[in-house]
Coordinates of C-alpha atoms and ligand atoms in Angstrom, one line a residue:
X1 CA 8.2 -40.8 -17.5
X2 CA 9.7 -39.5 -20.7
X3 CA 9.1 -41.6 -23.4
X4 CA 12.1 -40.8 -25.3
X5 CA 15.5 -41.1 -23.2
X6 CA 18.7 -39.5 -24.3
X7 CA 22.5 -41.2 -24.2
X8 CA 23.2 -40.5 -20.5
X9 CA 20.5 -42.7 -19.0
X10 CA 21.5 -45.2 -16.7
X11 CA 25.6 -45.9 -17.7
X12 CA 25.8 -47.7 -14.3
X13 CA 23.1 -49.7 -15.1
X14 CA 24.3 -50.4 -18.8
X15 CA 28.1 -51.2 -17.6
X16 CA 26.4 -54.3 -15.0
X17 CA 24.3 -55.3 -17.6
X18 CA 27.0 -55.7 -20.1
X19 CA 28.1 -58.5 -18.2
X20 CA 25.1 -60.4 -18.7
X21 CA 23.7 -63.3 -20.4
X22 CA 21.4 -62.7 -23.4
X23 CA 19.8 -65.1 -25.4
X24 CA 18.9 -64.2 -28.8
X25 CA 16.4 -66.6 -30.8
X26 CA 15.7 -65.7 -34.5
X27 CA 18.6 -65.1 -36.9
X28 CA 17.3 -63.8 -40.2
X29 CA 17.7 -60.9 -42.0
X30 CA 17.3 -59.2 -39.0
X31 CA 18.3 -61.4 -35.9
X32 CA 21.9 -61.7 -37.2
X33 CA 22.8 -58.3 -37.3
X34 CA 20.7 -57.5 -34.1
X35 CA 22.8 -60.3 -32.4
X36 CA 26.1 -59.3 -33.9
X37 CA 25.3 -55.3 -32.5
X38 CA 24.5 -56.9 -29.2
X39 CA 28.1 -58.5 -28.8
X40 CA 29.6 -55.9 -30.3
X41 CA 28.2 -53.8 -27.3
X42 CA 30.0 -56.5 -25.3
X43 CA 27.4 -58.4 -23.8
X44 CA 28.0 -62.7 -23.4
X45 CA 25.3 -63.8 -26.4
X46 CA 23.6 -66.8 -26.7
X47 CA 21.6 -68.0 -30.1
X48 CA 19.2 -70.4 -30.8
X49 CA 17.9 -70.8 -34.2
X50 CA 16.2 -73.4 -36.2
X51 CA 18.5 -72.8 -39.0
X52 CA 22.1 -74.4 -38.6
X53 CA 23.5 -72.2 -41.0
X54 CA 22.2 -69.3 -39.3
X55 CA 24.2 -70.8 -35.9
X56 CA 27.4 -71.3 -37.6
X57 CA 27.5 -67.6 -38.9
X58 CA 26.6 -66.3 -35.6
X59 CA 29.4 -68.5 -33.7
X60 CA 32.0 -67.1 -36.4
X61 CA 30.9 -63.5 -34.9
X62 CA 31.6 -64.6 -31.3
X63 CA 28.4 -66.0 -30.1
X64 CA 27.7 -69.4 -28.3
X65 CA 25.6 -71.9 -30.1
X66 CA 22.7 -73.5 -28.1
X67 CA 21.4 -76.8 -29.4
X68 CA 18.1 -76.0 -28.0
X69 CA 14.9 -73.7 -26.9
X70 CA 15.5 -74.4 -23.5
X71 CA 19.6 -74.7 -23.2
X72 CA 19.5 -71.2 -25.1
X73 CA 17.4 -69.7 -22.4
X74 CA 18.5 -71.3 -19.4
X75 CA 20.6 -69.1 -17.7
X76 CA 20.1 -66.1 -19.4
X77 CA 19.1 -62.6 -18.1
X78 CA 17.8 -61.5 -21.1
X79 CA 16.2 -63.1 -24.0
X80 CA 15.7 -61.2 -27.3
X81 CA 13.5 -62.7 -29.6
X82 CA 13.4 -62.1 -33.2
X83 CA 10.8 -65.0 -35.3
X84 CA 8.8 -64.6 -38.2
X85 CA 5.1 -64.8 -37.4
X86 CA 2.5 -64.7 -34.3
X87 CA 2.9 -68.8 -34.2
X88 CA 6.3 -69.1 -34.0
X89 CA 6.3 -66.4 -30.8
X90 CA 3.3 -68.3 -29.6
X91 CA 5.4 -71.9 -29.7
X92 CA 8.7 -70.5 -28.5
X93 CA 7.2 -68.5 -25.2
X94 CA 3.8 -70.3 -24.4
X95 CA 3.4 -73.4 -26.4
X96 CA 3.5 -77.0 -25.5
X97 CA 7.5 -76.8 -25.2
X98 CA 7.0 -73.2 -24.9
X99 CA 10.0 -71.9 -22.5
X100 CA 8.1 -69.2 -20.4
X101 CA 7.0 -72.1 -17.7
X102 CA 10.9 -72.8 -17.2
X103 CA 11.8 -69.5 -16.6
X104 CA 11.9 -70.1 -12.8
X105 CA 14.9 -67.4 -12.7
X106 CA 13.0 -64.7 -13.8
X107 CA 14.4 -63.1 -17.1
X108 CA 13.8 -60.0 -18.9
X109 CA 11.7 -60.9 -22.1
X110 CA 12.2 -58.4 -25.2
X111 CA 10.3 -59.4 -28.5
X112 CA 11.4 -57.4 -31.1
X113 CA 8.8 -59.4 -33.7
X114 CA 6.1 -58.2 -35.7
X115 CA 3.3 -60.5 -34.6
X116 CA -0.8 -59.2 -33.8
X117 CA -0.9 -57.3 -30.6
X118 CA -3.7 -60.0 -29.7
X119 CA -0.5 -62.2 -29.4
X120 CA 1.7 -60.4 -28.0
X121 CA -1.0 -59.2 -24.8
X122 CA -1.4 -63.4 -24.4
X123 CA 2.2 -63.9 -23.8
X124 CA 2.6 -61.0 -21.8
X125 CA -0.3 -61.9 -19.9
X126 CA 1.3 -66.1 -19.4
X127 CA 5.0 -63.8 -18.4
X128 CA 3.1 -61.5 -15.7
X129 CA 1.7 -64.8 -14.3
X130 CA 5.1 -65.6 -13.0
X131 CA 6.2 -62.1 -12.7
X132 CA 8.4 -62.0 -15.8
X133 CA 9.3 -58.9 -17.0
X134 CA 8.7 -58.2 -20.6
X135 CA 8.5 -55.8 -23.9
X136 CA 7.2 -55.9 -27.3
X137 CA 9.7 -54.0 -29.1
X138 CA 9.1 -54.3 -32.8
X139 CA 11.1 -52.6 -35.3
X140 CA 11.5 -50.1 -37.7
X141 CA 14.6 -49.4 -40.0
X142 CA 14.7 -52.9 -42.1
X143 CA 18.0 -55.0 -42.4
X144 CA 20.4 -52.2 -42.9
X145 CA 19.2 -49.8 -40.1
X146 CA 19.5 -53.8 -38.0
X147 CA 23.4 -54.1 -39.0
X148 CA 24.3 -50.4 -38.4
X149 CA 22.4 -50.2 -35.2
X150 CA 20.1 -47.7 -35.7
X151 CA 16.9 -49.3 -35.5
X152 CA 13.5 -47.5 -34.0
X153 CA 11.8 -49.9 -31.8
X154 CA 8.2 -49.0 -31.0
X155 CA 7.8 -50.2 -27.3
X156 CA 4.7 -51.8 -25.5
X157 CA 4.9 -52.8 -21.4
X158 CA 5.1 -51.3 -18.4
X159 CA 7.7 -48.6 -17.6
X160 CA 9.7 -50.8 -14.9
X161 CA 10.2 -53.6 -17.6
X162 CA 10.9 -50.6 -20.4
X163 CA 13.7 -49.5 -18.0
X164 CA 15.3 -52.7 -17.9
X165 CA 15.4 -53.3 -21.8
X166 CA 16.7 -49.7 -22.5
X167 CA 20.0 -50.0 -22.8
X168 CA 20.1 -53.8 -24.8
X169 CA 17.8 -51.9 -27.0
X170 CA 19.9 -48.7 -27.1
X171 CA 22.9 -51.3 -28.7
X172 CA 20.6 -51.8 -31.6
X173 CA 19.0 -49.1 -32.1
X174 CA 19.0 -45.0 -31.3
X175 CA 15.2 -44.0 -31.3
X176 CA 13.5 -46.1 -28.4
X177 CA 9.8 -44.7 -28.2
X178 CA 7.2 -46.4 -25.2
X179 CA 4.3 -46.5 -26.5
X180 CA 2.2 -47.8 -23.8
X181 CA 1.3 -51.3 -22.4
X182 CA 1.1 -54.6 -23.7
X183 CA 0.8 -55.2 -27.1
X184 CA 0.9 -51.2 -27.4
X185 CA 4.8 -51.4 -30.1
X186 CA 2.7 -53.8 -32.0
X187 CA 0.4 -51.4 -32.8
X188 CA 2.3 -48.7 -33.5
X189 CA 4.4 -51.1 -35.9
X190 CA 1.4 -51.8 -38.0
X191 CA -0.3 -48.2 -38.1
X192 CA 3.3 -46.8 -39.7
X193 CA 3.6 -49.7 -41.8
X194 CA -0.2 -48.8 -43.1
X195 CA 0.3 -46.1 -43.6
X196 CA 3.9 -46.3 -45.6
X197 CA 1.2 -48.9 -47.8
X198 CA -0.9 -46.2 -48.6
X199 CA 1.8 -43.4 -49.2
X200 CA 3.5 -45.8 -51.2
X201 CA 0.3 -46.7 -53.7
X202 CA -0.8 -43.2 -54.1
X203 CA 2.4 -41.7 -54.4
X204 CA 2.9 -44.1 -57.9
X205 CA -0.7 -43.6 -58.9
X206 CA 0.4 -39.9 -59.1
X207 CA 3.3 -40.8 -60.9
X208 CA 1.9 -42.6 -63.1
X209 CA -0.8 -40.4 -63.9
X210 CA 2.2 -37.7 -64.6
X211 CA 3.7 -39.3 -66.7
X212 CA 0.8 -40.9 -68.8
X213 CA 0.3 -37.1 -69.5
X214 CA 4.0 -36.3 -70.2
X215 CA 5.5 -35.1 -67.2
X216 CA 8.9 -36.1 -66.1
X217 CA 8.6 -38.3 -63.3
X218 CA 11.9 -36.9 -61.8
X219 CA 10.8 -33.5 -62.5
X220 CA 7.0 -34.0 -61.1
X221 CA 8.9 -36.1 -57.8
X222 CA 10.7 -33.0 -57.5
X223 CA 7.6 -30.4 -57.5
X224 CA 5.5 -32.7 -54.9
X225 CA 8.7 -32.7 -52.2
X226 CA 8.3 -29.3 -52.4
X227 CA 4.6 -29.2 -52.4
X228 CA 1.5 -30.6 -50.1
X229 CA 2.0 -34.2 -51.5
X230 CA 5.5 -34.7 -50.5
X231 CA 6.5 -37.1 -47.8
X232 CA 9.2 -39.6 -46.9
X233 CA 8.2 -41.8 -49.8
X234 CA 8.6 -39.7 -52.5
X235 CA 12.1 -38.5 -50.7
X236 CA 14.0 -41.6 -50.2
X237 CA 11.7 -44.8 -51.9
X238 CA 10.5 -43.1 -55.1
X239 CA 8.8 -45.9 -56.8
X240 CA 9.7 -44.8 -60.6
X241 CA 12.5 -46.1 -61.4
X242 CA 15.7 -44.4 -62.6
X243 CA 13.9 -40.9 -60.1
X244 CA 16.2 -41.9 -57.5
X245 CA 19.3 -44.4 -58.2
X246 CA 19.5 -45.7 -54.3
X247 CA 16.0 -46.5 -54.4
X248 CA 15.1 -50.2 -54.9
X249 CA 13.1 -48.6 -57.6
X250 CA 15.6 -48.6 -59.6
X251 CA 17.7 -51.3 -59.0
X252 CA 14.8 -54.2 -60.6
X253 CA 12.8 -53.2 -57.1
X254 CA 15.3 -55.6 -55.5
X255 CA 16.5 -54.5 -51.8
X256 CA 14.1 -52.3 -49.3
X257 CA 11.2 -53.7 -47.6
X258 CA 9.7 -57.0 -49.4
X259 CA 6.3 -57.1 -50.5
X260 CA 5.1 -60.4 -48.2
X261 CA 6.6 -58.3 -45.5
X262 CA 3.5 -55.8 -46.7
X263 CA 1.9 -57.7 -47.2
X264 CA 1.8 -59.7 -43.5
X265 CA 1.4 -56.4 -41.9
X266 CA -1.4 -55.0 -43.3
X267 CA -3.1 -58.4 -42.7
X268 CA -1.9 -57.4 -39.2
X269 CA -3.5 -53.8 -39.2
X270 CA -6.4 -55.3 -40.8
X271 CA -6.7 -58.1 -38.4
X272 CA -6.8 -55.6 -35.6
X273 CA -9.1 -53.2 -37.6
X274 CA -11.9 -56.0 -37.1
X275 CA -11.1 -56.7 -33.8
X276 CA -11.2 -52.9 -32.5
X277 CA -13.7 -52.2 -35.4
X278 CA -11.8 -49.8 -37.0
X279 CA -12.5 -48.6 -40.1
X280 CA -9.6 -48.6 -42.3
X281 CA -11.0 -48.7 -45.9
X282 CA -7.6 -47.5 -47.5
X283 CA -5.7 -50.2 -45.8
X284 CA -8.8 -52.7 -47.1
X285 CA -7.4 -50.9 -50.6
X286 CA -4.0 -51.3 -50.5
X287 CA -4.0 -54.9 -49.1
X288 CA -6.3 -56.0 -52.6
X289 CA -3.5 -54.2 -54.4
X290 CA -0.8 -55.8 -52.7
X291 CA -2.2 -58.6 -52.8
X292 CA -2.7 -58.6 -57.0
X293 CA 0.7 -57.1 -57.1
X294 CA 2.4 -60.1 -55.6
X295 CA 0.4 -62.8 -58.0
X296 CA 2.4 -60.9 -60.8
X297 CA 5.3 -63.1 -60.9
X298 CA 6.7 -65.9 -58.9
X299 CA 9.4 -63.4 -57.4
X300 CA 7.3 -61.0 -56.7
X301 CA 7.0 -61.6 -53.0
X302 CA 10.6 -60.3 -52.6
X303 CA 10.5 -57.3 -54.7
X304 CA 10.0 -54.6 -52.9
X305 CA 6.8 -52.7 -51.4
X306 CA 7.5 -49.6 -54.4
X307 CA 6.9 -52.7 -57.2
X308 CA 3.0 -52.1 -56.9
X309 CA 4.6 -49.1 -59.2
X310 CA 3.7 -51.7 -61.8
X311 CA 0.3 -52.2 -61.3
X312 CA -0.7 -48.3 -62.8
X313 CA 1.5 -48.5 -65.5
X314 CA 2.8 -51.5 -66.8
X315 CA 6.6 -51.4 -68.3
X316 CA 7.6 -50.5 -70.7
X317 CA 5.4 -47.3 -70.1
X318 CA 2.8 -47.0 -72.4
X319 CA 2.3 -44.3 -75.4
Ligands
LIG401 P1 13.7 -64.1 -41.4 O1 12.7 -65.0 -42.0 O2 14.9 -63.7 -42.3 O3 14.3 -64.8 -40.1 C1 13.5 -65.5 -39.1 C2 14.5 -66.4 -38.4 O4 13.7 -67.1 -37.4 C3 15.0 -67.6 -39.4 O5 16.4 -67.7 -39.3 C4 14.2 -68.8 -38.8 O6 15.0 -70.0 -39.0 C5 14.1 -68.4 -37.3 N1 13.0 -69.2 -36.6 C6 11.8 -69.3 -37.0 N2 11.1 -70.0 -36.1 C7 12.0 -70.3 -35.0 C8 11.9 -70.9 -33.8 N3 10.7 -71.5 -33.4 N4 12.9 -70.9 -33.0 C9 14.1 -70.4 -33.4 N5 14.3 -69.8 -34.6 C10 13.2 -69.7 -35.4 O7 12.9 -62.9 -40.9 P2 13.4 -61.4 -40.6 O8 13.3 -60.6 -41.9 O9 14.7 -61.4 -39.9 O10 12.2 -60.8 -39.7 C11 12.1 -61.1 -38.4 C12 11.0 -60.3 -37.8 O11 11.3 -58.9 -38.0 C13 9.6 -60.5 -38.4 O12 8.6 -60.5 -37.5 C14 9.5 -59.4 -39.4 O13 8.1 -59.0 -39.7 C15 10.2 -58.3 -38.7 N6 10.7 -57.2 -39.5 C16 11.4 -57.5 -40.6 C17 12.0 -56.5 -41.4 C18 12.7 -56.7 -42.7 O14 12.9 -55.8 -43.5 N7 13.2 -58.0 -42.9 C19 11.8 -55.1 -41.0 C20 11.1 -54.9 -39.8 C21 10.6 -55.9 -39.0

């Protein structure tokens, strides 16, 4: 199968499923806009979500309001799920009031969360107990690539399942890449998001190192696009501020991707490191400086990722 499928897949298959049910738990930052995309698209949405505020919003868009886990779910054909952590997954699919033992209809699960792939392979494992078919499908893009629909998704589960979710996916997103079984998006997820860690550290050591001998750091981001160190970091989310005026760099480090987000998936890549024993020294790295980075001031959790700018040199820069 070709893991990346173009616009003309399926347009049967999309119109019939356009008529049915989804249920979308998890209304956040991302959930909302995912769900809005979704009815948009013109499928019938249902939300369930812990915060009645969150409910409200979505019903003023054209969803209907569940009042519960198991109403939300009840007769859909599709649930998307969107929550915060490996817990909440765990409680909403296979908990105590978990909804995965009620499913006796036999919906298509898509989790779009970014949980451990330890996690995600036990709920997929409780779903293909009863024949459920199911994705992981976390995400790439952040808020803004959620509310104009163009969203990666990283996809782990088998090809049959993948099939189904394509098109719900393909109304909130434009790259859809199958990664492989179970659990397999998850890891994906956490390898980029590593990865941006590290690019994101070294790229303001260098920087910083610049500049502490007199460089421009506009000037010196310019020379390393064009040069060996250059990557999407140090095109779009320079972490100097005032090099690139969109970048949350230089808007207080406000916007972009938050640092506790960073934060939780390193501890994810790391988490897995010691399970697969991996060795992944430079993630060990960036998680310590993460980590010091956030105990820097009570709002630092929500600054984002680029703030550990801060660390090499302190504003206002030194002389
Ligand atoms: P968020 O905290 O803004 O929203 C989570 C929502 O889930 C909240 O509205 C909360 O009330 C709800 N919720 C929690 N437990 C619930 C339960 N048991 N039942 C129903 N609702 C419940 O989080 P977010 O930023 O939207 O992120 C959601 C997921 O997407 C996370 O796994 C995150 O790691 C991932 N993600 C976030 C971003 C980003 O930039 N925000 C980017 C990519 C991926």
């Amino acid at each position: 199968m070709n893991p990346c499928r173009n616009d003309n897949y399926n347009n049967q298959r999309r119109q019939s499923l356009n008529m049915m049910q989804i249920s979308f738990i998890g209304l956040g930052a991302m959930g909302a806009p995912m769900a809005a995309n979704l009815i948009t698209a013109g499928y019938q949405v249902t939300v369930f979500d812990l915060n009645p505020t969150a409910l409200q919003t979505m019903r003023e868009r054209g969803a209907k309001i569940a009042d519960c886990r198991h109403s939300a779910v009840a007769e859909s054909d599709v649930i998307v799920s969107m929550l915060p952590s490996d817990a909440a997954v765990r409680d909403f699919y296979i908990g105590t009031d978990g909804v995965i033992p009620s499913l006796k209809h036999r919906p298509l699960i898509i989790d779009c969360s970014t949980i451990s792939a330890e996690t995600t392979k036990q709920v997929a494992a409780v779903a293909a107990g009863l024949s459920l078919p199911i994705v992981d499908a976390p995400v790439s893009g952040g808020p803004w690539g959620a509310a104009s629909g163009t969203l990666s998704f990283m996809v782990g589960g088998d090809a049959e399942s993948l099939d189904l979710a394509y098109p719900i996916l393909k109304a909130m997103g434009n790259v859809i890449v199958h990664m492989g079984p179970a659990g397999s998006g998850q890891v994906a997820k956490f390898c980029n998001n590593m990865l941006a860690a590290v690019i994101m550290a070294a790229s303001a050591e260098a920087i910083a190192l610049g500049v502490r001998n007199g460089l421009d750091p506009s000037l010196l981001s310019d020379v390393i696009k064009n040069s060996s160190g250059g990557s999407f970091i140090i095109n779009k989310w320079n972490p100097w501020p005032g090099v690139q005026e969109e970048a949350p760099s230089s808007n207080n480090y406000d916007g972009g991707f938050q640092l506790q987000l960073m934060l939780k998936d390193l501890n994810l890549a790391l988490g897995n490191a010691e399970v697969t024993k991996s060795f992944t020294p430079l993630g060990s790295l960036c998680r310590n400086l993460y980590f010091l980075r956030s105990h820097e001031s009570p709002e630092s959790l929500y600054k984002d990722f680029s703030c550990v700018q801060t660390l090499f040199t302190p504003f206002p820069v030194r002389s």
